[in-house]
Tab-separated table of C-alpha atoms and ligand atoms in Angstrom:
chain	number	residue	atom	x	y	z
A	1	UNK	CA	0.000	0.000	0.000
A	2	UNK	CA	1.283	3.255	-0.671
A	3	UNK	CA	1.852	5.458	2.158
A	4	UNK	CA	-0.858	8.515	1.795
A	5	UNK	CA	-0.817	11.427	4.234
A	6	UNK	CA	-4.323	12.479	3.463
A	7	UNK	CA	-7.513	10.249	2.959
A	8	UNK	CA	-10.992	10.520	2.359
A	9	UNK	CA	-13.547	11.448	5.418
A	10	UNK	CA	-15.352	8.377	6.836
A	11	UNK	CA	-17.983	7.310	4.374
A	12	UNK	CA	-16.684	9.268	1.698
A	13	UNK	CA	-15.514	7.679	-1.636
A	14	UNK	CA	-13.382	8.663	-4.961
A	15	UNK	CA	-15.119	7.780	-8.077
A	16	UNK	CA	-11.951	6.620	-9.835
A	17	UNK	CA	-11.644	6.735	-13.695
A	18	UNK	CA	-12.344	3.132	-13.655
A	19	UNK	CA	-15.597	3.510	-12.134
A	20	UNK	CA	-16.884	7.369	-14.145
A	21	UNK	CA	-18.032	5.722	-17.433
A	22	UNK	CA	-20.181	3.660	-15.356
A	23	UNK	CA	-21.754	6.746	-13.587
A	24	UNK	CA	-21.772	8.568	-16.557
A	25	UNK	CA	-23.842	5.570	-18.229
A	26	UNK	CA	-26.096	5.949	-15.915
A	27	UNK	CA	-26.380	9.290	-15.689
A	28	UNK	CA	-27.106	9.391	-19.519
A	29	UNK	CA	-30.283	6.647	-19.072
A	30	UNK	CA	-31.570	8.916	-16.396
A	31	UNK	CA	-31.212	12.039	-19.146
A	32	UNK	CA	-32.765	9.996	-21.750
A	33	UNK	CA	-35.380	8.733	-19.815
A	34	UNK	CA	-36.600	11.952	-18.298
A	35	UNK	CA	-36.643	13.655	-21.503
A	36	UNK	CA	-38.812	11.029	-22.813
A	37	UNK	CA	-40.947	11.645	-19.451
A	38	UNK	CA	-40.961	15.494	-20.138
A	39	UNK	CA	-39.346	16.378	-17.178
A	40	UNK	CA	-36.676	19.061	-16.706
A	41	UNK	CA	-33.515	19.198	-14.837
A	42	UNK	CA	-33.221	21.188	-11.795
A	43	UNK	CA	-29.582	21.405	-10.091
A	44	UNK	CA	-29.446	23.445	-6.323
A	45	UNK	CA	-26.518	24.401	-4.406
A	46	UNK	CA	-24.484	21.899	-2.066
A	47	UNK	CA	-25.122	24.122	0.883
A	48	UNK	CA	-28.617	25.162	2.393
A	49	UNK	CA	-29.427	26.585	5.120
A	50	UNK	CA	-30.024	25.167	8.230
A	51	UNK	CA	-33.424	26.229	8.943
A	52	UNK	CA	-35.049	24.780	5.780
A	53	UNK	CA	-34.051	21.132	6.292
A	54	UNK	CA	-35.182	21.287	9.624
A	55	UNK	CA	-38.158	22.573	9.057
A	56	UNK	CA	-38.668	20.588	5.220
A	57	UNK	CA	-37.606	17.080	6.628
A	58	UNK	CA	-38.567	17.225	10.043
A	59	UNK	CA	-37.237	18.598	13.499
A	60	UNK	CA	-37.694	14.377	14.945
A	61	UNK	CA	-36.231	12.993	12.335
A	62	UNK	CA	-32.970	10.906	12.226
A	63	UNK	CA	-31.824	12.817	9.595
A	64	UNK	CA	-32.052	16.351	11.492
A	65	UNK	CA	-31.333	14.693	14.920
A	66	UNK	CA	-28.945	12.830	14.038
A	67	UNK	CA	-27.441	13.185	10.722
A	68	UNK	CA	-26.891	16.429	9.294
A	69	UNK	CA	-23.830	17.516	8.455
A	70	UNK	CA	-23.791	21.914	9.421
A	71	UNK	CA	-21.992	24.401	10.490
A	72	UNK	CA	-22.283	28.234	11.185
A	73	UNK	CA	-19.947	30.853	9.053
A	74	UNK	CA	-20.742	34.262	9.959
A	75	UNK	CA	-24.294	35.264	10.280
A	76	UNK	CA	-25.007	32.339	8.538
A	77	UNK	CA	-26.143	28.247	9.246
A	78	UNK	CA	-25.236	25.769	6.668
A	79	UNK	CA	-25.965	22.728	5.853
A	80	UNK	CA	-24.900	20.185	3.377
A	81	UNK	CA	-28.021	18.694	2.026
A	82	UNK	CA	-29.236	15.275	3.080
A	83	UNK	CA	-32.129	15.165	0.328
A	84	UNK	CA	-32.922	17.340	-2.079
A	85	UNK	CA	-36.825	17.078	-1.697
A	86	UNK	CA	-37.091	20.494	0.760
A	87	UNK	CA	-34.271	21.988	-1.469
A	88	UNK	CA	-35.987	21.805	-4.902
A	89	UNK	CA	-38.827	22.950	-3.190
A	90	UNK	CA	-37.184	25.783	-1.789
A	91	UNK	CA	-36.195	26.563	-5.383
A	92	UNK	CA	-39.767	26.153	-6.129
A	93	UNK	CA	-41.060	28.812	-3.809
A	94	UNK	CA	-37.865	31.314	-4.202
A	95	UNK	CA	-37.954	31.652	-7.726
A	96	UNK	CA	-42.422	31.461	-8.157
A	97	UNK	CA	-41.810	28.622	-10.673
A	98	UNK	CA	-45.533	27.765	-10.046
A	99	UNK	CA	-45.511	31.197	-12.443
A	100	UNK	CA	-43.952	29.139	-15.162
A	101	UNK	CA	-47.391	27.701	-15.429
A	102	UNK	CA	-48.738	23.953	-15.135
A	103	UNK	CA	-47.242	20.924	-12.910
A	104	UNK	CA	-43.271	21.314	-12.393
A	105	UNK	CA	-41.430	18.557	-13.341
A	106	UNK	CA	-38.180	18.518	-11.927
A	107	UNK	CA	-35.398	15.739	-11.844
A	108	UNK	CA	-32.244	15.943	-10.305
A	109	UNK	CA	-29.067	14.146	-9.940
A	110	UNK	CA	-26.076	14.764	-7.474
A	111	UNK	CA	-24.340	13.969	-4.466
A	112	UNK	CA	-26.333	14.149	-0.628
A	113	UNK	CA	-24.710	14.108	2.690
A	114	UNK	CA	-25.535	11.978	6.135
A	115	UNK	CA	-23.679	11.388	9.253
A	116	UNK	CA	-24.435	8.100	9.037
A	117	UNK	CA	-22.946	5.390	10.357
A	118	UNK	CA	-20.856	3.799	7.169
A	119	UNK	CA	-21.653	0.666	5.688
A	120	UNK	CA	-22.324	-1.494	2.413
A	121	UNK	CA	-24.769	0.644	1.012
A	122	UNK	CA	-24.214	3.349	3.407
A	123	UNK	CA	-21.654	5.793	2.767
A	124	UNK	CA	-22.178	9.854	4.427
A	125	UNK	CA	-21.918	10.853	0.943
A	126	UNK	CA	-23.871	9.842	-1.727
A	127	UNK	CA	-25.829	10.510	-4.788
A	128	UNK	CA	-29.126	10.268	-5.028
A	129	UNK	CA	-31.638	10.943	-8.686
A	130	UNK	CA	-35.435	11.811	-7.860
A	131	UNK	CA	-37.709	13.547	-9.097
A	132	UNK	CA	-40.245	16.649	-8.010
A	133	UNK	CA	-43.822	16.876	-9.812
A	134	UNK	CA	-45.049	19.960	-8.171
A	135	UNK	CA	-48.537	21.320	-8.736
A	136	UNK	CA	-51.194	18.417	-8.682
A	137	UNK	CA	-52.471	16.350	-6.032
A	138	UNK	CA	-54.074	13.839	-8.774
A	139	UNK	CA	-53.074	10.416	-8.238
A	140	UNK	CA	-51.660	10.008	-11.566
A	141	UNK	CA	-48.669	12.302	-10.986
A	142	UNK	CA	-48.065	9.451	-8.293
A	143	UNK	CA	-48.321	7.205	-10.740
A	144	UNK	CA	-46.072	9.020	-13.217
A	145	UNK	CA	-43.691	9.588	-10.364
A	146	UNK	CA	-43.338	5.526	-9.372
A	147	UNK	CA	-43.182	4.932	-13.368
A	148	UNK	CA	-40.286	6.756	-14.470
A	149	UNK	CA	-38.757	5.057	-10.538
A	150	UNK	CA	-39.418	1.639	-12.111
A	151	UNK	CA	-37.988	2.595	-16.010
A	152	UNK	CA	-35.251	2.886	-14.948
A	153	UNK	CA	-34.244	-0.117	-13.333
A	154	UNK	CA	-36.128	-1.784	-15.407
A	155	UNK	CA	-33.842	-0.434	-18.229
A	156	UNK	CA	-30.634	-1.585	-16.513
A	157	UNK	CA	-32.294	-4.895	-16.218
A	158	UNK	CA	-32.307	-4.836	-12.524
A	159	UNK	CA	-35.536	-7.139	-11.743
A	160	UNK	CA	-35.396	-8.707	-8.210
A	161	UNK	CA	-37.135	-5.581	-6.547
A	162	UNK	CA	-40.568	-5.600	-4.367
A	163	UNK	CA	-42.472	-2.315	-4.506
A	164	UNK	CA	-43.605	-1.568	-1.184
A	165	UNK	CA	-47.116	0.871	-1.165
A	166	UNK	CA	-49.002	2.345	1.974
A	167	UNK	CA	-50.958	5.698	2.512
A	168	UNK	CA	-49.948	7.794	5.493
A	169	UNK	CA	-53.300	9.701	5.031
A	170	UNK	CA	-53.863	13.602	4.360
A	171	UNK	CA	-53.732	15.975	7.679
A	172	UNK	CA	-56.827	14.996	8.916
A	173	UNK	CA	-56.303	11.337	8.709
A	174	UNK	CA	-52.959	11.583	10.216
A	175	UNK	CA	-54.468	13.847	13.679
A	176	UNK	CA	-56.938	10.955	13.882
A	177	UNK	CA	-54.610	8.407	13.775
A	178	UNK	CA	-51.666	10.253	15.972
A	179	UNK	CA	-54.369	10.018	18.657
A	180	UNK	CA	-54.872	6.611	18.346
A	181	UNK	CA	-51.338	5.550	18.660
A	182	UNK	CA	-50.425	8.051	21.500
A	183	UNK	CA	-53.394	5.945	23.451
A	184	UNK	CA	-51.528	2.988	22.072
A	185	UNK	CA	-48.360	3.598	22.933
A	186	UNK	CA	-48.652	5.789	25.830
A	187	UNK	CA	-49.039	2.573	28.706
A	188	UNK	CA	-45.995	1.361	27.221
A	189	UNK	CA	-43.677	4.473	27.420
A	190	UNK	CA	-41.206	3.140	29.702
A	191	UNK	CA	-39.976	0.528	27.706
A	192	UNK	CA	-39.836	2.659	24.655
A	193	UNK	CA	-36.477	3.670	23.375
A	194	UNK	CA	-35.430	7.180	24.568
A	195	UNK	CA	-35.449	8.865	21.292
A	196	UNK	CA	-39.268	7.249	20.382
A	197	UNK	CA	-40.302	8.260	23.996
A	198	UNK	CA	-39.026	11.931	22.908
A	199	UNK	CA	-41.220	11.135	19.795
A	200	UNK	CA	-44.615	10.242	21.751
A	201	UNK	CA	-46.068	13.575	22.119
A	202	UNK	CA	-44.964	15.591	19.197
A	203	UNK	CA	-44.664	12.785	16.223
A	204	UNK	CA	-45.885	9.409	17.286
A	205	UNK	CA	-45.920	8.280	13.644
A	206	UNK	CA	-42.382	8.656	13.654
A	207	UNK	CA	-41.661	5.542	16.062
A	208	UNK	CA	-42.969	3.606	13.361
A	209	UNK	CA	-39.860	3.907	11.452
A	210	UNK	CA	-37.622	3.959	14.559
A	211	UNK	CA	-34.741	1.437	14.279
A	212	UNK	CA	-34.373	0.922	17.832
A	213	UNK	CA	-34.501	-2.707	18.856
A	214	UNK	CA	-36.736	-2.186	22.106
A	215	UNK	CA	-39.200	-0.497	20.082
A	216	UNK	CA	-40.125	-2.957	17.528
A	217	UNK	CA	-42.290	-5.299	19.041
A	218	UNK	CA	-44.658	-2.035	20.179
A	219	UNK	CA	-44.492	-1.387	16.378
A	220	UNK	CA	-45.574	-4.769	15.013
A	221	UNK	CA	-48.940	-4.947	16.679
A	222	UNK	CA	-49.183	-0.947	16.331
A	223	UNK	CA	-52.785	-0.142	15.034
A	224	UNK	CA	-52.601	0.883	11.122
A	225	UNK	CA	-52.991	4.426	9.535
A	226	UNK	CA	-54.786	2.205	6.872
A	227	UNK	CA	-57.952	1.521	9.270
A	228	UNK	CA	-57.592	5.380	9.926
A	229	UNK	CA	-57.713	6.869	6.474
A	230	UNK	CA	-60.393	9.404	5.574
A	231	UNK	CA	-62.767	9.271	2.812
A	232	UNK	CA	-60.809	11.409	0.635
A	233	UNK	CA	-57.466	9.616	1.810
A	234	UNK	CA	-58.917	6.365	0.829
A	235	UNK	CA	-60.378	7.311	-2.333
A	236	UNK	CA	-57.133	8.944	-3.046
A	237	UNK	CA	-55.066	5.257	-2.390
A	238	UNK	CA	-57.313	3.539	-4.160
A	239	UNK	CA	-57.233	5.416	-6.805
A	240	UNK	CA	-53.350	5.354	-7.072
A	241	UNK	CA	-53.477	1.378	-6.777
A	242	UNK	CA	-55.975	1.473	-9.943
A	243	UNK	CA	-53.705	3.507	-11.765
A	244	UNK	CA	-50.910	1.113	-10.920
A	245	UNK	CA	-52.614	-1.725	-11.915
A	246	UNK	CA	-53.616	-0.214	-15.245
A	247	UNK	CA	-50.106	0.253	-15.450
A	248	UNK	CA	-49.385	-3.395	-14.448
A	249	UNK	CA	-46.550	-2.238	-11.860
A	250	UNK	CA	-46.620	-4.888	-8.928
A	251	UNK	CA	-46.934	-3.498	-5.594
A	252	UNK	CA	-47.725	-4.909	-2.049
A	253	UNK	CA	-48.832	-2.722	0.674
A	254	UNK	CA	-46.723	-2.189	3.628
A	255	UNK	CA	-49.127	-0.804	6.131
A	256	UNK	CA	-45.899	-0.096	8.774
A	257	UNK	CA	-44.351	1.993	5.921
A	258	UNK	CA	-43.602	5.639	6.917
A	259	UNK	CA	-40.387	6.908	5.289
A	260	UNK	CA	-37.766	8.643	7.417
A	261	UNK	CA	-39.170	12.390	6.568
A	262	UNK	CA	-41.960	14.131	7.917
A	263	UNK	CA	-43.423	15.839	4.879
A	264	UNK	CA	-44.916	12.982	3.494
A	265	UNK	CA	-48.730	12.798	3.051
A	266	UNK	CA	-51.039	10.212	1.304
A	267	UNK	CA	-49.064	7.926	-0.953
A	268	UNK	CA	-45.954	6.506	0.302
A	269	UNK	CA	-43.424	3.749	-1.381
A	270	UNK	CA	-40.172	2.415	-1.237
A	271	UNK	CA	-38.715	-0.139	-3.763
A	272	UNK	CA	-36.460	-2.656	-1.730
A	273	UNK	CA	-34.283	-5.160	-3.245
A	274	UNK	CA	-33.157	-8.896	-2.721
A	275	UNK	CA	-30.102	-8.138	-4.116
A	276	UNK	CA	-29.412	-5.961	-1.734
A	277	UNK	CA	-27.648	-6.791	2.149
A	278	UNK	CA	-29.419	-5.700	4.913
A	279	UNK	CA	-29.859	-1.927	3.444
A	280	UNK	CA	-31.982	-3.015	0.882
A	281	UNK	CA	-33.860	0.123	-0.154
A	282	UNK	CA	-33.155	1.142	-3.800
A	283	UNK	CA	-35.048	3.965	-3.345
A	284	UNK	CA	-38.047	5.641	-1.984
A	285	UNK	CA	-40.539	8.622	-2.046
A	286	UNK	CA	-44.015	10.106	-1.654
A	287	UNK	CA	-46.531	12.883	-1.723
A	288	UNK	CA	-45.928	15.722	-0.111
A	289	UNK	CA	-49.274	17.966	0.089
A	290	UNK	CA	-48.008	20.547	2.599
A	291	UNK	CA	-44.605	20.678	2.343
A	292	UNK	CA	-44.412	23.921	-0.210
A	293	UNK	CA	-46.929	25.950	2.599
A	294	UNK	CA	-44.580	24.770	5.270
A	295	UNK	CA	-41.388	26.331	3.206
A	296	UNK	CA	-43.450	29.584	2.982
A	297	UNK	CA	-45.263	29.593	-0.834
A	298	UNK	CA	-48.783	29.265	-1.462
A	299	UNK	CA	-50.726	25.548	-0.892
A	300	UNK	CA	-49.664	23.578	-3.568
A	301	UNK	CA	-49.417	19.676	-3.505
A	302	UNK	CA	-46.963	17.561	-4.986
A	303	UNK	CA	-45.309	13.735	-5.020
A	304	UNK	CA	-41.865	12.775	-5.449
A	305	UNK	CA	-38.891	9.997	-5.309
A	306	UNK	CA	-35.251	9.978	-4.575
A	307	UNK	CA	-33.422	6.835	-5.155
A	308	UNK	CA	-29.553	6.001	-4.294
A	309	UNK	CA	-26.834	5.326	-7.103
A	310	UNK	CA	-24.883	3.227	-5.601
A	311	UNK	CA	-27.232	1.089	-4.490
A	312	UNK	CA	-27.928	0.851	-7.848
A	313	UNK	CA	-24.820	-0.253	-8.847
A	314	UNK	CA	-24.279	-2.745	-5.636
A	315	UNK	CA	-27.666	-4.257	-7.384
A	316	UNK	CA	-25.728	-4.515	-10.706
A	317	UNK	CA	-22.469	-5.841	-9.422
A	318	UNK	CA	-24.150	-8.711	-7.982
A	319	UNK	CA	-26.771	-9.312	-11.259
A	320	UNK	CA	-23.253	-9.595	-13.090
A	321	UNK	CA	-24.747	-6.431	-15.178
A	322	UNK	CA	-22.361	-4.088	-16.854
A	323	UNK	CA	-23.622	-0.647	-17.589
A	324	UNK	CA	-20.438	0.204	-19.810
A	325	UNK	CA	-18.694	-0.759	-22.752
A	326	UNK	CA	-15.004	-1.412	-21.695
A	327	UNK	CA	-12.754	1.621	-22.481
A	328	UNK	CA	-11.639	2.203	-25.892
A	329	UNK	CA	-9.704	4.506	-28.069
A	330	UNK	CA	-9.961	4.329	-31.908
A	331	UNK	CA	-6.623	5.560	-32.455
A	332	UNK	CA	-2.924	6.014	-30.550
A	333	UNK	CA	-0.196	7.832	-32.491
A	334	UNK	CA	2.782	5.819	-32.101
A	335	UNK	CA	5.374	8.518	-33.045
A	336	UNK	CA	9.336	7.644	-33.520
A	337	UNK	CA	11.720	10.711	-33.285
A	338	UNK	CA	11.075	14.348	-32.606
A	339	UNK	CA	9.855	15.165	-36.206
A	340	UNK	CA	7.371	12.512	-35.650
A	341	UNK	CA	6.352	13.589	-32.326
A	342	UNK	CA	5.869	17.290	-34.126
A	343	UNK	CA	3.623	16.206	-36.592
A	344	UNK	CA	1.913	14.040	-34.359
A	345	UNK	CA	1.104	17.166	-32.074
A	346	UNK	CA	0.260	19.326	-35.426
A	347	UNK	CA	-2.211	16.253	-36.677
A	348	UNK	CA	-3.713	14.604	-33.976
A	349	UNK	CA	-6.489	17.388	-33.147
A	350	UNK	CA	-7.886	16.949	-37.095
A	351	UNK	CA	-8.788	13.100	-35.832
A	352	UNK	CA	-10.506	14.605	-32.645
A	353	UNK	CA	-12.334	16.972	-34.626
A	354	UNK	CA	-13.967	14.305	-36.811
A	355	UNK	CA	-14.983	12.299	-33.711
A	356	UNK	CA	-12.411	9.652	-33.645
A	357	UNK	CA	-10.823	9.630	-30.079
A	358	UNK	CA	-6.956	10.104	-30.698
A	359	UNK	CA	-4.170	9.873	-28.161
A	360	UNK	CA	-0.203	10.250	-28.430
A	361	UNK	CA	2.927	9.847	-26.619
A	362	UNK	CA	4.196	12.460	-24.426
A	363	UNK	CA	7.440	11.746	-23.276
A	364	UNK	CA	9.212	10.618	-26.230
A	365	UNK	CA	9.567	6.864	-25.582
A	366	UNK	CA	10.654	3.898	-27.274
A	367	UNK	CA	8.187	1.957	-30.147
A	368	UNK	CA	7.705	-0.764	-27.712
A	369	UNK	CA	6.577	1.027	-24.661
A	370	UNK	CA	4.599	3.300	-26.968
A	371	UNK	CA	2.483	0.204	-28.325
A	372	UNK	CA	2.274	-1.180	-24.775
A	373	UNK	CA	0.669	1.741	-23.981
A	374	UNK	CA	-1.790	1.605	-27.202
A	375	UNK	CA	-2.884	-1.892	-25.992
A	376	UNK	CA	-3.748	-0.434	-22.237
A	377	UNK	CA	-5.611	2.043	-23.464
A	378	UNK	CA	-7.481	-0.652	-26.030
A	379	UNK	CA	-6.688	1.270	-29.061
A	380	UNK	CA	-8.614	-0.056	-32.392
A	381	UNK	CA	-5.735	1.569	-34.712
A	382	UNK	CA	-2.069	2.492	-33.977
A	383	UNK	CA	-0.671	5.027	-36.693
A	384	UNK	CA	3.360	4.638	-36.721
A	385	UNK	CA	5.108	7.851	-37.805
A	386	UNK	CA	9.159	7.961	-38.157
A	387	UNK	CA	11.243	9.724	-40.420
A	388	UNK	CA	11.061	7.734	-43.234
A	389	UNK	CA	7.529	7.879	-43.318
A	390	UNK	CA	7.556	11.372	-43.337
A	391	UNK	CA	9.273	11.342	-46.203
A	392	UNK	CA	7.399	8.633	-48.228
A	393	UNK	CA	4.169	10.125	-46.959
A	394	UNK	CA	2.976	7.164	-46.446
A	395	UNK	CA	2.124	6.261	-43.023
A	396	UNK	CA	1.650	2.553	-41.307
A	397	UNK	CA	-2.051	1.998	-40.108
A	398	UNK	CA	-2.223	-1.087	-37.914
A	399	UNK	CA	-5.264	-2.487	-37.114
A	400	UNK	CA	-4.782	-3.926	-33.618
A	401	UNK	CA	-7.587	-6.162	-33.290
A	402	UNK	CA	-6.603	-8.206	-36.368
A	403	UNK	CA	-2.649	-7.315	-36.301
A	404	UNK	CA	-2.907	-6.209	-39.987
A	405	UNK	CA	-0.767	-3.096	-40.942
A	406	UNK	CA	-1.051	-1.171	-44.222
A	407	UNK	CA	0.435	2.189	-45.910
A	408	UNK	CA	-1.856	4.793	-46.242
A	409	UNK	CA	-1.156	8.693	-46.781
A	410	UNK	CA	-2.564	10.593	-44.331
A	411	UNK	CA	-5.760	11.767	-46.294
A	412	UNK	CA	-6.356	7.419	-46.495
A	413	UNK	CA	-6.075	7.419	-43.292
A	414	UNK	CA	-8.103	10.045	-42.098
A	415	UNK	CA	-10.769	9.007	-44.733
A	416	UNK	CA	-10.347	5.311	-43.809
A	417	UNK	CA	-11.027	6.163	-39.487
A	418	UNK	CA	-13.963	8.135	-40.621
A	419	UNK	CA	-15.749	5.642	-42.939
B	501	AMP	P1	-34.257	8.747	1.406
B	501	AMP	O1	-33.842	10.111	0.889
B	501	AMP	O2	-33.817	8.487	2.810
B	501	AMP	O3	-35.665	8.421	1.113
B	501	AMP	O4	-33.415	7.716	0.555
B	501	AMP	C1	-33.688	7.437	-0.789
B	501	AMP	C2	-32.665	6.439	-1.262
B	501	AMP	O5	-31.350	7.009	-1.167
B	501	AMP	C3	-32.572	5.185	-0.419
B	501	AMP	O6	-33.553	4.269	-0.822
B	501	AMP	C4	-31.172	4.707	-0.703
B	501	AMP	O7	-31.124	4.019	-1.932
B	501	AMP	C5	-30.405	5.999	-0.842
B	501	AMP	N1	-29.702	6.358	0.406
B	501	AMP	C6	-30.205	6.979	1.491
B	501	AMP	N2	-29.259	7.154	2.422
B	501	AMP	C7	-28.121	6.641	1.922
B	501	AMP	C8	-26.767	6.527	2.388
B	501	AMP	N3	-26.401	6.997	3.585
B	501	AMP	N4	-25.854	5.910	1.595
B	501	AMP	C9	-26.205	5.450	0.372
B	501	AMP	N5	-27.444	5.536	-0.124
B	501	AMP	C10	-28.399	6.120	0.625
């Protein structure tokens, strides 16, 4: 191992330039595939403030009470974003895109930040794609929103996933049902953990997702926001299922299911995978009916998802699935002498320009290192320039796959790379 001074921070990684092209692939699907959708990119700064994630995700949640990564500079309170659900929305609100007319679409890509403890899976920086349709509360943006989840696994090839479905019921619903588990819950306080006891009063619904060992046996016979739902609630769900099913995207409902934010309202899902270990949630999301009031802009109700890259690409490594090509280059410039080497750096750009991916040798080294080189970087063509055939004009073209070399002047060859 070589000795470095300086390392990453705890649960944070280098994407090495072995691993871009496969981020980059899938980066490109998620383009593709939300153009097709008609949604538009969105991209927020790194830093927010303070205030807004607490008050977007939730002041009980693990991720504020536990996980944020801030600090204060100034006047200021910073944070570096967990999610970008309250962000986007705080986009939303600050620049009165609701103005732009119609439902917001709005996918995003990029890097989020926990204090988490780090794991397979679980790293305190990660990326995360999702997606913000802001403006309807129709259950077919829900729909939309789970679709364009699903395409794109289902793109990759990624299969082995369970969609997980449950309604956490508009405002209403949710009062009626806090209630009902504070009664619940409340003759069994003491054994609670310390952080769901904190929970009791304010947020009861949070101890449904709580973690805590002591806690989950209290959960498992908890009564169900399910037999607590509102007509409008209800008819909402069942409308979203229908939709679904028209659809013919599998789901099973997961009456326990919360999510780790508080904004959520109505629909809720999570897509979990088998071929994940033991954090097996590819990604997750919901509506979000009060969220944009809560940031400060008018009522307007919306649904979204965020789902985790490198889950995504755990799932891949063990389906065996590649999402690149291996690296290639169509042509290296083996160049012999310095008046080689000169027209080498004159020439090489007019192969670039044309599209064909040229490289050369930059310090001047023998032919044999220099085609050692061509074959690491998987070059399709070597061009071999000396002296003499700068003289002749005619240059050697070797065709690496099949070993077969022929003399070509250099408008053949150019021609010939860019049939
Ligand atoms: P959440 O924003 O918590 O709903 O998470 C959405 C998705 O992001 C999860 O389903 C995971 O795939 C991914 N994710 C969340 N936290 C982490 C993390 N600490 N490390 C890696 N991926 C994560």
């Amino acid at each position: 191992m070589p000795k470095t001074q300086y390392t990453t921070h705890l649960g944070m990684v280098d994407i090495l330039p072995d691993e871009s092209p496969k981020w980059r692939a899938l980066e490109a699907i998620i383009h593709e595939e939300a153009t097709k959708f008609d949604f538009e990119e969105i991209r927020t700064p790194i830093l927010e403030q303070t205030e807004l994630i607490k008050r977007g995700v939730g002041q009980l949640t693990d991720i504020v009470t536990k996980e944020i990564f801030a600090f204060t500079k100034g006047d200021s309170n910073y944070v570096l974003r967990p999610e970008l659900t309250a962000p986007v929305v705080r986009s939303f609100v600050q620049h009165t895109l609701a103005q732009r007319g119609g439902v917001q679409k709005l996918y995003y890509i990029g890097p989020m930040f926990r204090a988490e403890r780090p794991q397979k899976g679980r790293q305190r920086q990660f990326h995360q794609f999702g997606l913000e349709l802001i403006g309807t509360d129709n259950p077919l943006a829900d729909v939309e929103c789970i679709t364009f989840m699903m395409r794109i696994y289902q793109r990759i090839g990624i299969k082995n996933f369970t969609l997980k479905l449950n309604s956490v019921g508009d405002p209403e619903s949710r009062e009626g049902y806090k209630d009902v588990l504070r009664k619940y819950l409340q003759p069994h306080f003491d054994q609670l953990s310390e952080l769901s006891q904190k929970r009791l009063e304010k947020n009861p619904m949070r101890i449904l997702d709580s973690k805590e060992p002591e806690d989950q046996e209290f959960i498992k016979n908890a009564p169900m926001i399910s037999d607590h739902l509102n007509e409008e609630s209800k008819q909402h769900f069942e409308s979203v299922k229908s939709y679904l099913d028209m659809r013919g995207i599998e789901y099973v409902i997961d009456p326990l299911l919360v999510r780790g934010m508080d904004y959520y309202t109505k629909t809720a899902f999570e897509l979990t995978s088998s071929d994940l270990g033991s954090q097996d949630a590819l990604a997750g999301g919901g509506r979000y009916d009060l969220l944009v009031e809560e940031i400060g802009g008018q009522p307007t109700p919306a649904v979204g998802f965020a789902a985790g890259m490198e889950r995504l690409f755990i799932a891949c490594e063990e389906l065996g699935i590649e999402l690149t090509e291996p690296k290639s280059l169509d042509l290296y410039i083996v160049s012999l002498g310095e008046n080689a080497r000169n027209w080498a750096i004159q020439n090489i750009h007019q192969f670039r320009e044309t599209g064909v991916s040229a490289s050369m040798d930059y310090q001047a080294r023998s032919m044999k290192a220099q085609m050692k080189e061509a074959n690491r970087e998987n070059a399709r063509f070597t061009l071999i320039v000396g002296d003499n055939e700068l003289e002749t004009g005619k240059l050697v073209l070797r065709n690496m796959l099949e070993s077969e070399e022929q003399l070509l002047s250099f408008e053949e060859v150019f021609s010939y790379l860019n049939e």
